[in-house]
Amino acid sequence: MVLDFKKTLFCFLVTIITACSSNEISPSTSNLNNNISNQEIESSSIKSKYGKSRYLCVSLPTGGNSEIIKVQNLETKELTSLPVPGAVQGMSENLDNNIIYVNAKSPDDNNSYSLFKLDLKARQISRILSFSQLGLKPTDFTVDHDKVYVTGKRGGVGTFYGNDLIKNEWFAVANNISPGKIELGFKENTFHVISYDDSYLTRTIVDVTLKQITDRQTIPHSIPFGNNFFIPSPHGSFVYVLHQLKDSFIPYAFNVKQHTVKQFPEVKTNGGILYSAIVSNDGKHLFTNVDSEIYPYQLVDGDKLIALPKITLPTPESRNMAMEADNTTLIVTHDTGTNLSIVSFSSDYSSYTVNPMYIGGSSNQIYLF
């Protein structure tokens, strides 16, 4: 059965509340008027093994020492809503076993991080390990079958560790690493760790079977110090840095293989905070988020950015974004109001619609698995 994503998402509304709000915002429609290049890039073959996303996961702050995680099964429409202690920092999945993993920062200690297992079948959440017991402050983690891999700093030194979730045993993979964001490697049993600081962009390739670093690529740059946000493409073949100014931002694109960095024209904004950015799963589009405005780019050959018309959202204070596995829908959380914003694109990205979806409170982290 082919899943109608838009209809299924709006079933989320029906599941959470018993009646629709009377002041629902009307959908808006726009035309992007862009020409999509047929040029394939290195990472464009990455696709979800399921073709479509199966779960929508959203965290909602409670105003206390916990957050509520709401998970919608996009096929069965079943909703799971469970509290997690602390603030959600990231999520990963083992969909074969209907499990979502959550990294949460303790409400009592900013340096204490724990991994929770959300069993969607049993509708239970349990704390399964502590990153902090290892002395590790994680920057990112991922789950691969029965093992979790995490990068961060331990005793001030960058490191990459694994944990056998069956045996509950930690094992060192690599030390003296620049911690950052984890991307899948090109080869089996490898991960790419992407880090960015004031002087360098680094991609470190880690082999978890050999338990060693097999390659490291470092690119110096002269991007000004400040409120800089970086986001890697799939595999980290390209990395995009957004340098925020008072009422504008300047995008940069790194080509890791060629060791180059390009600067693109400054973009005037509404003066809001540049809160997040996301690259589509096929590596062909970049979306930057400034308050209630999304600034999209078409990515050509990975390191060429073509600006598309901005998308204005009806709800202010937009925060984080997630992309459907087939890249047809972008979902945005908001720090105000009670809606998510659902941006649905036509198959050729020539037009889009924006619809609100009631979620029952302000929302923060969002993931589509």
mmCIF file of C-alpha atoms in Angstrom:
data_model
loop_
_atom_site.group_PDB
_atom_site.id
_atom_site.type_symbol
_atom_site.label_atom_id
_atom_site.label_comp_id
_atom_site.label_asym_id
_atom_site.label_seq_id
_atom_site.Cartn_x
_atom_site.Cartn_y
_atom_site.Cartn_z
ATOM 1 C CA MET A 1 0.000 0.000 0.000
ATOM 2 C CA VAL A 2 1.337 3.432 -0.901
ATOM 3 C CA LEU A 3 1.281 5.808 2.055
ATOM 4 C CA ASP A 4 -0.214 9.272 1.492
ATOM 5 C CA PHE A 5 2.188 11.213 3.709
ATOM 6 C CA LYS A 6 0.152 14.411 3.925
ATOM 7 C CA LYS A 7 -3.042 12.594 4.937
ATOM 8 C CA THR A 8 -1.185 10.462 7.428
ATOM 9 C CA LEU A 9 0.416 13.490 9.030
ATOM 10 C CA PHE A 10 -2.948 15.094 9.531
ATOM 11 C CA CYS A 11 -4.129 11.916 11.222
ATOM 12 C CA PHE A 12 -1.560 12.892 13.834
ATOM 13 C CA LEU A 13 -3.803 15.889 14.530
ATOM 14 C CA VAL A 14 -6.842 13.693 14.978
ATOM 15 C CA THR A 15 -4.979 11.341 17.270
ATOM 16 C CA ILE A 16 -3.668 14.014 19.605
ATOM 17 C CA ILE A 17 -6.800 16.115 20.005
ATOM 18 C CA THR A 18 -10.505 15.472 19.742
ATOM 19 C CA ALA A 19 -11.378 18.631 17.915
ATOM 20 C CA CYS A 20 -9.637 20.954 15.507
ATOM 21 C CA SER A 21 -8.799 24.489 16.499
ATOM 22 C CA SER A 22 -11.183 27.050 15.026
ATOM 23 C CA ASN A 23 -8.375 29.434 14.068
ATOM 24 C CA GLU A 24 -6.530 26.968 11.841
ATOM 25 C CA ILE A 25 -4.276 28.721 9.335
ATOM 26 C CA SER A 26 -5.099 28.242 5.677
ATOM 27 C CA PRO A 27 -2.492 26.497 3.550
ATOM 28 C CA SER A 28 -0.241 28.764 1.528
ATOM 29 C CA THR A 29 1.061 27.927 -1.910
ATOM 30 C CA SER A 30 4.069 29.247 -3.798
ATOM 31 C CA ASN A 31 6.147 28.579 -6.879
ATOM 32 C CA LEU A 32 9.886 28.060 -6.576
ATOM 33 C CA ASN A 33 10.505 28.579 -10.307
ATOM 34 C CA ASN A 34 13.763 26.706 -10.226
ATOM 35 C CA ASN A 35 15.434 24.445 -12.759
ATOM 36 C CA ILE A 36 16.613 21.186 -11.254
ATOM 37 C CA SER A 37 19.877 19.911 -12.666
ATOM 38 C CA ASN A 38 20.098 16.288 -13.711
ATOM 39 C CA GLN A 39 23.691 16.223 -12.490
ATOM 40 C CA GLU A 40 24.153 13.437 -9.965
ATOM 41 C CA ILE A 41 26.419 14.069 -6.991
ATOM 42 C CA GLU A 42 28.455 11.651 -4.963
ATOM 43 C CA SER A 43 25.937 11.117 -2.172
ATOM 44 C CA SER A 44 22.685 11.193 -4.141
ATOM 45 C CA SER A 45 22.249 7.430 -4.099
ATOM 46 C CA ILE A 46 21.501 7.397 -0.366
ATOM 47 C CA LYS A 47 17.904 6.365 0.208
ATOM 48 C CA SER A 48 15.925 5.074 3.157
ATOM 49 C CA LYS A 49 15.752 1.307 3.061
ATOM 50 C CA TYR A 50 12.027 1.713 3.619
ATOM 51 C CA GLY A 51 11.468 4.220 0.785
ATOM 52 C CA LYS A 52 9.211 6.337 3.001
ATOM 53 C CA SER A 53 9.689 7.479 6.564
ATOM 54 C CA ARG A 54 7.910 5.248 9.079
ATOM 55 C CA TYR A 55 7.956 7.373 12.228
ATOM 56 C CA LEU A 56 7.591 11.046 13.060
ATOM 57 C CA CYS A 57 9.277 11.845 16.390
ATOM 58 C CA VAL A 58 8.844 15.185 18.167
ATOM 59 C CA SER A 59 9.996 16.346 21.607
ATOM 60 C CA LEU A 60 7.866 18.821 23.562
ATOM 61 C CA PRO A 61 9.314 20.717 26.560
ATOM 62 C CA THR A 62 7.134 20.519 29.669
ATOM 63 C CA GLY A 63 8.520 23.520 31.499
ATOM 64 C CA GLY A 64 9.934 21.177 34.125
ATOM 65 C CA ASN A 65 12.742 18.629 34.266
ATOM 66 C CA SER A 66 11.531 16.425 31.431
ATOM 67 C CA GLU A 67 10.270 16.447 27.864
ATOM 68 C CA ILE A 68 7.448 14.542 26.207
ATOM 69 C CA ILE A 69 8.373 12.499 23.148
ATOM 70 C CA LYS A 70 5.519 11.910 20.729
ATOM 71 C CA VAL A 71 6.059 9.249 18.091
ATOM 72 C CA GLN A 72 3.575 8.767 15.249
ATOM 73 C CA ASN A 73 3.640 5.541 13.244
ATOM 74 C CA LEU A 74 2.966 6.947 9.792
ATOM 75 C CA GLU A 75 1.533 3.684 8.489
ATOM 76 C CA THR A 76 -0.739 2.546 11.335
ATOM 77 C CA LYS A 77 -1.376 6.084 12.674
ATOM 78 C CA GLU A 78 -0.608 4.759 16.159
ATOM 79 C CA LEU A 79 0.660 7.391 18.596
ATOM 80 C CA THR A 80 3.130 6.753 21.417
ATOM 81 C CA SER A 81 3.671 9.526 23.954
ATOM 82 C CA LEU A 82 6.247 9.052 26.715
ATOM 83 C CA PRO A 83 8.201 11.349 29.069
ATOM 84 C CA VAL A 84 11.993 11.367 29.076
ATOM 85 C CA PRO A 85 13.987 12.894 31.964
ATOM 86 C CA GLY A 86 16.045 15.888 30.909
ATOM 87 C CA ALA A 87 16.433 17.635 27.573
ATOM 88 C CA VAL A 88 16.527 15.640 24.326
ATOM 89 C CA GLN A 89 19.851 16.079 22.502
ATOM 90 C CA GLY A 90 19.481 13.570 19.676
ATOM 91 C CA MET A 91 17.771 10.422 18.415
ATOM 92 C CA SER A 92 18.673 7.303 16.461
ATOM 93 C CA GLU A 93 16.747 4.164 15.546
ATOM 94 C CA ASN A 94 16.573 0.422 15.131
ATOM 95 C CA LEU A 95 13.389 0.188 13.093
ATOM 96 C CA ASP A 96 13.739 -3.565 12.586
ATOM 97 C CA ASN A 97 12.977 -3.902 16.305
ATOM 98 C CA ASN A 98 10.661 -0.867 16.563
ATOM 99 C CA ILE A 99 13.060 0.983 18.855
ATOM 100 C CA ILE A 100 13.954 4.666 19.023
ATOM 101 C CA TYR A 101 17.074 5.657 20.987
ATOM 102 C CA VAL A 102 17.225 9.037 22.726
ATOM 103 C CA ASN A 103 20.221 10.921 24.116
ATOM 104 C CA ALA A 104 19.075 13.217 26.932
ATOM 105 C CA LYS A 105 20.960 15.693 29.091
ATOM 106 C CA SER A 106 20.197 15.406 32.806
ATOM 107 C CA PRO A 107 18.110 18.248 34.264
ATOM 108 C CA ASP A 108 20.272 18.235 37.399
ATOM 109 C CA ASP A 109 23.729 18.213 35.811
ATOM 110 C CA ASN A 110 24.573 19.788 32.452
ATOM 111 C CA ASN A 111 27.490 17.386 32.032
ATOM 112 C CA SER A 112 25.425 14.219 32.549
ATOM 113 C CA TYR A 113 24.094 12.441 29.454
ATOM 114 C CA SER A 114 22.139 9.185 29.265
ATOM 115 C CA LEU A 115 20.835 6.937 26.496
ATOM 116 C CA PHE A 116 17.191 5.882 26.666
ATOM 117 C CA LYS A 117 15.468 3.120 24.700
ATOM 118 C CA LEU A 118 11.937 3.839 23.550
ATOM 119 C CA ASP A 119 10.266 0.511 22.775
ATOM 120 C CA LEU A 120 7.398 1.376 20.448
ATOM 121 C CA LYS A 121 5.870 -2.093 20.617
ATOM 122 C CA ALA A 122 5.787 -2.244 24.414
ATOM 123 C CA ARG A 123 5.240 1.519 24.710
ATOM 124 C CA GLN A 124 7.922 1.754 27.363
ATOM 125 C CA ILE A 125 11.005 3.895 27.845
ATOM 126 C CA SER A 126 14.048 2.805 29.827
ATOM 127 C CA ARG A 127 17.498 4.198 30.594
ATOM 128 C CA ILE A 128 19.991 1.697 29.190
ATOM 129 C CA LEU A 129 23.369 3.361 29.655
ATOM 130 C CA SER A 130 25.151 6.505 30.766
ATOM 131 C CA PHE A 131 27.595 8.362 28.566
ATOM 132 C CA SER A 132 28.722 10.277 31.628
ATOM 133 C CA GLN A 133 29.786 7.141 33.533
ATOM 134 C CA LEU A 134 32.371 6.795 30.792
ATOM 135 C CA GLY A 135 33.364 10.403 31.421
ATOM 136 C CA LEU A 136 32.137 11.301 27.954
ATOM 137 C CA LYS A 137 30.351 14.460 26.861
ATOM 138 C CA PRO A 138 28.793 13.410 23.536
ATOM 139 C CA THR A 139 28.472 15.598 20.470
ATOM 140 C CA ASP A 140 26.660 12.948 18.408
ATOM 141 C CA PHE A 141 25.714 9.269 18.435
ATOM 142 C CA THR A 142 24.257 6.639 16.138
ATOM 143 C CA VAL A 143 22.948 3.101 16.525
ATOM 144 C CA ASP A 144 23.919 0.295 14.160
ATOM 145 C CA HIS A 145 21.959 -2.893 14.914
ATOM 146 C CA ASP A 146 23.007 -3.913 18.448
ATOM 147 C CA LYS A 147 25.790 -1.375 18.886
ATOM 148 C CA VAL A 148 25.800 2.321 19.679
ATOM 149 C CA TYR A 149 28.635 4.566 18.522
ATOM 150 C CA VAL A 150 29.328 7.950 20.060
ATOM 151 C CA THR A 151 31.824 10.753 19.584
ATOM 152 C CA GLY A 152 32.638 13.495 22.047
ATOM 153 C CA LYS A 153 35.226 14.611 24.561
ATOM 154 C CA ARG A 154 36.570 12.509 27.399
ATOM 155 C CA GLY A 155 38.904 14.292 29.763
ATOM 156 C CA GLY A 156 39.191 17.101 27.246
ATOM 157 C CA VAL A 157 40.353 14.734 24.483
ATOM 158 C CA GLY A 158 38.245 13.938 21.427
ATOM 159 C CA THR A 159 37.302 10.272 21.198
ATOM 160 C CA PHE A 160 35.056 7.734 19.450
ATOM 161 C CA TYR A 161 33.562 4.879 21.480
ATOM 162 C CA GLY A 162 31.210 1.980 20.936
ATOM 163 C CA ASN A 163 28.915 0.049 23.238
ATOM 164 C CA ASP A 164 27.660 -3.498 22.734
ATOM 165 C CA LEU A 165 24.010 -3.093 23.734
ATOM 166 C CA ILE A 166 23.583 -6.825 24.324
ATOM 167 C CA LYS A 167 26.583 -7.167 26.639
ATOM 168 C CA ASN A 168 26.413 -3.548 27.836
ATOM 169 C CA GLU A 169 30.169 -3.238 27.363
ATOM 170 C CA TRP A 170 32.045 -0.133 26.236
ATOM 171 C CA PHE A 171 34.969 -0.398 23.835
ATOM 172 C CA ALA A 172 37.336 2.257 22.505
ATOM 173 C CA VAL A 173 37.384 2.762 18.735
ATOM 174 C CA ALA A 174 39.623 5.806 18.223
ATOM 175 C CA ASN A 175 41.243 8.577 20.254
ATOM 176 C CA ASN A 176 42.645 12.004 19.410
ATOM 177 C CA ILE A 177 39.700 12.645 17.139
ATOM 178 C CA SER A 178 37.967 15.944 16.398
ATOM 179 C CA PRO A 179 34.451 15.239 17.720
ATOM 180 C CA GLY A 180 31.477 16.488 15.759
ATOM 181 C CA LYS A 181 28.644 14.972 13.736
ATOM 182 C CA ILE A 182 28.555 11.329 12.645
ATOM 183 C CA GLU A 183 27.763 10.352 9.055
ATOM 184 C CA LEU A 184 27.737 6.908 7.442
ATOM 185 C CA GLY A 185 30.941 5.972 5.651
ATOM 186 C CA PHE A 186 31.239 4.833 2.054
ATOM 187 C CA LYS A 187 32.572 1.451 3.165
ATOM 188 C CA GLU A 188 30.923 -1.068 5.456
ATOM 189 C CA ASN A 189 31.743 -0.649 9.158
ATOM 190 C CA THR A 190 33.042 2.893 8.669
ATOM 191 C CA PHE A 191 31.765 6.230 9.913
ATOM 192 C CA HIS A 192 32.739 9.776 9.006
ATOM 193 C CA VAL A 193 33.044 12.271 11.857
ATOM 194 C CA ILE A 194 32.656 15.873 10.700
ATOM 195 C CA SER A 195 33.936 18.676 12.920
ATOM 196 C CA TYR A 196 34.212 22.413 12.476
ATOM 197 C CA ASP A 197 36.087 25.020 14.520
ATOM 198 C CA ASP A 198 37.428 28.533 14.056
ATOM 199 C CA SER A 199 40.350 27.380 11.915
ATOM 200 C CA TYR A 200 39.621 23.994 10.361
ATOM 201 C CA LEU A 201 36.993 21.694 8.941
ATOM 202 C CA THR A 202 37.903 18.050 9.559
ATOM 203 C CA ARG A 203 36.479 14.774 8.294
ATOM 204 C CA THR A 204 37.803 11.746 10.175
ATOM 205 C CA ILE A 205 37.107 8.268 8.797
ATOM 206 C CA VAL A 206 36.785 5.634 11.514
ATOM 207 C CA ASP A 207 36.689 1.859 10.945
ATOM 208 C CA VAL A 208 34.781 0.312 13.858
ATOM 209 C CA THR A 209 35.933 -3.228 12.977
ATOM 210 C CA LEU A 210 39.621 -2.338 12.853
ATOM 211 C CA LYS A 211 39.046 0.128 15.721
ATOM 212 C CA GLN A 212 41.213 2.791 14.200
ATOM 213 C CA ILE A 213 41.248 5.988 12.163
ATOM 214 C CA THR A 214 41.838 5.110 8.516
ATOM 215 C CA ASP A 215 41.927 8.623 7.076
ATOM 216 C CA ARG A 216 41.677 12.236 8.118
ATOM 217 C CA GLN A 217 41.069 15.236 5.864
ATOM 218 C CA THR A 218 41.604 18.736 7.256
ATOM 219 C CA ILE A 219 40.735 21.933 5.409
ATOM 220 C CA PRO A 220 41.882 25.316 6.760
ATOM 221 C CA HIS A 221 39.493 28.233 6.385
ATOM 222 C CA SER A 222 39.196 31.934 7.162
ATOM 223 C CA ILE A 223 35.472 32.129 7.936
ATOM 224 C CA PRO A 224 35.036 34.837 10.594
ATOM 225 C CA PHE A 225 34.499 33.827 14.201
ATOM 226 C CA GLY A 226 30.915 34.195 15.393
ATOM 227 C CA ASN A 227 27.553 32.487 15.312
ATOM 228 C CA ASN A 228 28.445 29.850 12.728
ATOM 229 C CA PHE A 229 26.254 26.841 12.006
ATOM 230 C CA PHE A 230 27.568 23.852 10.082
ATOM 231 C CA ILE A 231 25.731 20.950 8.502
ATOM 232 C CA PRO A 232 27.252 18.049 6.520
ATOM 233 C CA SER A 233 25.792 16.425 3.450
ATOM 234 C CA PRO A 234 25.309 12.630 3.496
ATOM 235 C CA HIS A 235 28.726 11.014 4.065
ATOM 236 C CA GLY A 236 30.118 14.472 4.843
ATOM 237 C CA SER A 237 31.416 14.768 1.279
ATOM 238 C CA PHE A 238 30.342 18.403 1.389
ATOM 239 C CA VAL A 239 29.864 20.631 4.416
ATOM 240 C CA TYR A 240 27.923 23.883 4.559
ATOM 241 C CA VAL A 241 28.700 26.653 7.034
ATOM 242 C CA LEU A 242 26.333 29.542 7.657
ATOM 243 C CA HIS A 243 27.936 32.646 9.160
ATOM 244 C CA GLN A 244 25.294 34.816 10.811
ATOM 245 C CA LEU A 245 25.536 38.609 10.933
ATOM 246 C CA LYS A 246 23.095 41.089 12.496
ATOM 247 C CA ASP A 247 20.371 40.814 9.867
ATOM 248 C CA SER A 248 21.916 38.500 7.293
ATOM 249 C CA PHE A 249 23.985 35.368 6.810
ATOM 250 C CA ILE A 250 26.743 34.257 4.462
ATOM 251 C CA PRO A 251 26.807 30.628 3.241
ATOM 252 C CA TYR A 252 30.003 28.693 2.563
ATOM 253 C CA ALA A 253 30.470 25.276 0.945
ATOM 254 C CA PHE A 254 33.368 22.895 1.600
ATOM 255 C CA ASN A 255 34.313 20.211 -0.903
ATOM 256 C CA VAL A 256 36.132 17.728 1.321
ATOM 257 C CA LYS A 257 37.573 15.610 -1.487
ATOM 258 C CA GLN A 258 39.020 18.620 -3.306
ATOM 259 C CA HIS A 259 39.993 20.471 -0.095
ATOM 260 C CA THR A 260 38.254 23.662 -1.244
ATOM 261 C CA VAL A 261 35.852 26.171 0.294
ATOM 262 C CA LYS A 262 33.601 28.591 -1.591
ATOM 263 C CA GLN A 263 31.829 31.694 -0.337
ATOM 264 C CA PHE A 264 28.378 32.644 -1.658
ATOM 265 C CA PRO A 265 26.463 35.958 -1.645
ATOM 266 C CA GLU A 266 25.226 37.417 1.630
ATOM 267 C CA VAL A 267 21.516 36.864 2.299
ATOM 268 C CA LYS A 268 19.406 39.558 3.974
ATOM 269 C CA THR A 269 16.990 38.168 6.576
ATOM 270 C CA ASN A 270 14.300 39.376 8.963
ATOM 271 C CA GLY A 271 16.915 39.777 11.691
ATOM 272 C CA GLY A 272 15.922 36.622 13.543
ATOM 273 C CA ILE A 273 18.237 33.923 14.850
ATOM 274 C CA LEU A 274 19.655 31.460 12.341
ATOM 275 C CA TYR A 275 18.558 28.436 14.312
ATOM 276 C CA SER A 276 19.122 25.366 12.148
ATOM 277 C CA ALA A 277 19.854 23.974 8.706
ATOM 278 C CA ILE A 278 19.292 20.646 6.991
ATOM 279 C CA VAL A 279 20.441 18.917 3.812
ATOM 280 C CA SER A 280 17.973 16.723 1.945
ATOM 281 C CA ASN A 281 18.614 12.983 2.032
ATOM 282 C CA ASP A 282 19.698 12.959 -1.614
ATOM 283 C CA GLY A 283 22.126 15.839 -1.051
ATOM 284 C CA LYS A 284 20.424 18.065 -3.629
ATOM 285 C CA HIS A 285 18.926 20.792 -1.434
ATOM 286 C CA LEU A 286 19.947 22.840 1.598
ATOM 287 C CA PHE A 287 17.398 24.534 3.853
ATOM 288 C CA THR A 288 18.355 27.293 6.293
ATOM 289 C CA ASN A 289 15.999 28.399 9.041
ATOM 290 C CA VAL A 290 15.817 31.998 10.317
ATOM 291 C CA ASP A 291 12.863 32.611 12.632
ATOM 292 C CA SER A 292 9.768 32.080 10.457
ATOM 293 C CA GLU A 293 11.606 32.049 7.139
ATOM 294 C CA ILE A 294 13.209 29.114 5.333
ATOM 295 C CA TYR A 295 15.908 29.964 2.792
ATOM 296 C CA PRO A 296 16.281 27.023 0.372
ATOM 297 C CA TYR A 297 19.153 26.313 -1.973
ATOM 298 C CA GLN A 298 19.558 23.937 -4.863
ATOM 299 C CA LEU A 299 22.905 22.130 -4.572
ATOM 300 C CA VAL A 300 24.702 21.476 -7.853
ATOM 301 C CA ASP A 301 27.744 19.192 -7.754
ATOM 302 C CA GLY A 302 27.617 19.540 -3.983
ATOM 303 C CA ASP A 303 29.506 22.813 -3.625
ATOM 304 C CA LYS A 304 27.528 25.161 -5.867
ATOM 305 C CA LEU A 305 24.586 26.861 -4.150
ATOM 306 C CA ILE A 306 21.708 28.281 -6.184
ATOM 307 C CA ALA A 307 19.373 30.386 -4.036
ATOM 308 C CA LEU A 308 15.655 29.659 -4.379
ATOM 309 C CA PRO A 309 12.776 31.921 -3.271
ATOM 310 C CA LYS A 310 12.380 31.947 0.501
ATOM 311 C CA ILE A 311 9.541 30.118 2.213
ATOM 312 C CA THR A 312 7.568 32.127 4.789
ATOM 313 C CA LEU A 313 5.976 30.069 7.557
ATOM 314 C CA PRO A 314 2.701 31.163 9.209
ATOM 315 C CA THR A 315 4.003 30.334 12.702
ATOM 316 C CA PRO A 316 6.897 32.357 14.212
ATOM 317 C CA GLU A 317 10.003 31.138 16.052
ATOM 318 C CA SER A 318 10.778 28.156 13.839
ATOM 319 C CA ARG A 319 13.397 25.887 15.355
ATOM 320 C CA ASN A 320 14.426 22.456 14.021
ATOM 321 C CA MET A 321 13.647 20.647 10.778
ATOM 322 C CA ALA A 322 13.317 17.093 9.489
ATOM 323 C CA MET A 323 13.037 15.805 5.920
ATOM 324 C CA GLU A 324 10.906 12.915 4.688
ATOM 325 C CA ALA A 325 12.962 9.995 3.372
ATOM 326 C CA ASP A 326 11.804 10.638 -0.201
ATOM 327 C CA ASN A 327 12.579 14.382 0.142
ATOM 328 C CA THR A 328 9.029 15.505 -0.641
ATOM 329 C CA THR A 329 8.152 16.997 2.746
ATOM 330 C CA LEU A 330 9.960 19.266 5.208
ATOM 331 C CA ILE A 331 8.579 19.503 8.758
ATOM 332 C CA VAL A 332 9.509 22.378 11.074
ATOM 333 C CA THR A 333 9.103 22.760 14.841
ATOM 334 C CA HIS A 334 8.248 26.031 16.588
ATOM 335 C CA ASP A 335 9.060 27.496 19.993
ATOM 336 C CA THR A 336 5.712 29.239 20.131
ATOM 337 C CA GLY A 337 2.134 28.274 19.375
ATOM 338 C CA THR A 338 0.877 24.716 19.066
ATOM 339 C CA ASN A 339 1.635 23.822 15.447
ATOM 340 C CA LEU A 340 4.280 22.173 13.354
ATOM 341 C CA SER A 341 4.723 23.557 9.849
ATOM 342 C CA ILE A 342 4.526 21.014 7.038
ATOM 343 C CA VAL A 343 6.119 22.138 3.773
ATOM 344 C CA SER A 344 5.141 19.795 0.933
ATOM 345 C CA PHE A 345 7.036 20.073 -2.348
ATOM 346 C CA SER A 346 5.988 19.029 -5.813
ATOM 347 C CA SER A 347 8.034 16.218 -7.345
ATOM 348 C CA ASP A 348 10.184 18.658 -9.331
ATOM 349 C CA TYR A 349 10.401 21.241 -6.507
ATOM 350 C CA SER A 350 8.722 23.830 -8.735
ATOM 351 C CA SER A 351 6.088 24.598 -6.090
ATOM 352 C CA TYR A 352 5.223 23.941 -2.463
ATOM 353 C CA THR A 353 2.406 24.257 0.068
ATOM 354 C CA VAL A 354 2.654 25.081 3.774
ATOM 355 C CA ASN A 355 0.156 23.539 6.177
ATOM 356 C CA PRO A 356 -0.017 23.777 9.978
ATOM 357 C CA MET A 357 -0.377 20.654 12.081
ATOM 358 C CA TYR A 358 -1.555 20.856 15.671
ATOM 359 C CA ILE A 359 0.904 19.217 18.057
ATOM 360 C CA GLY A 360 -0.396 20.384 21.434
ATOM 361 C CA GLY A 361 2.436 22.666 22.505
ATOM 362 C CA SER A 362 5.712 24.264 21.535
ATOM 363 C CA SER A 363 8.072 21.723 20.007
ATOM 364 C CA ASN A 364 11.831 21.362 19.824
ATOM 365 C CA GLN A 365 13.660 18.337 18.387
ATOM 366 C CA ILE A 366 12.161 16.542 15.391
ATOM 367 C CA TYR A 367 13.179 13.415 13.484
ATOM 368 C CA LEU A 368 11.766 11.315 10.670
ATOM 369 C CA PHE A 369 12.846 7.673 10.562
#
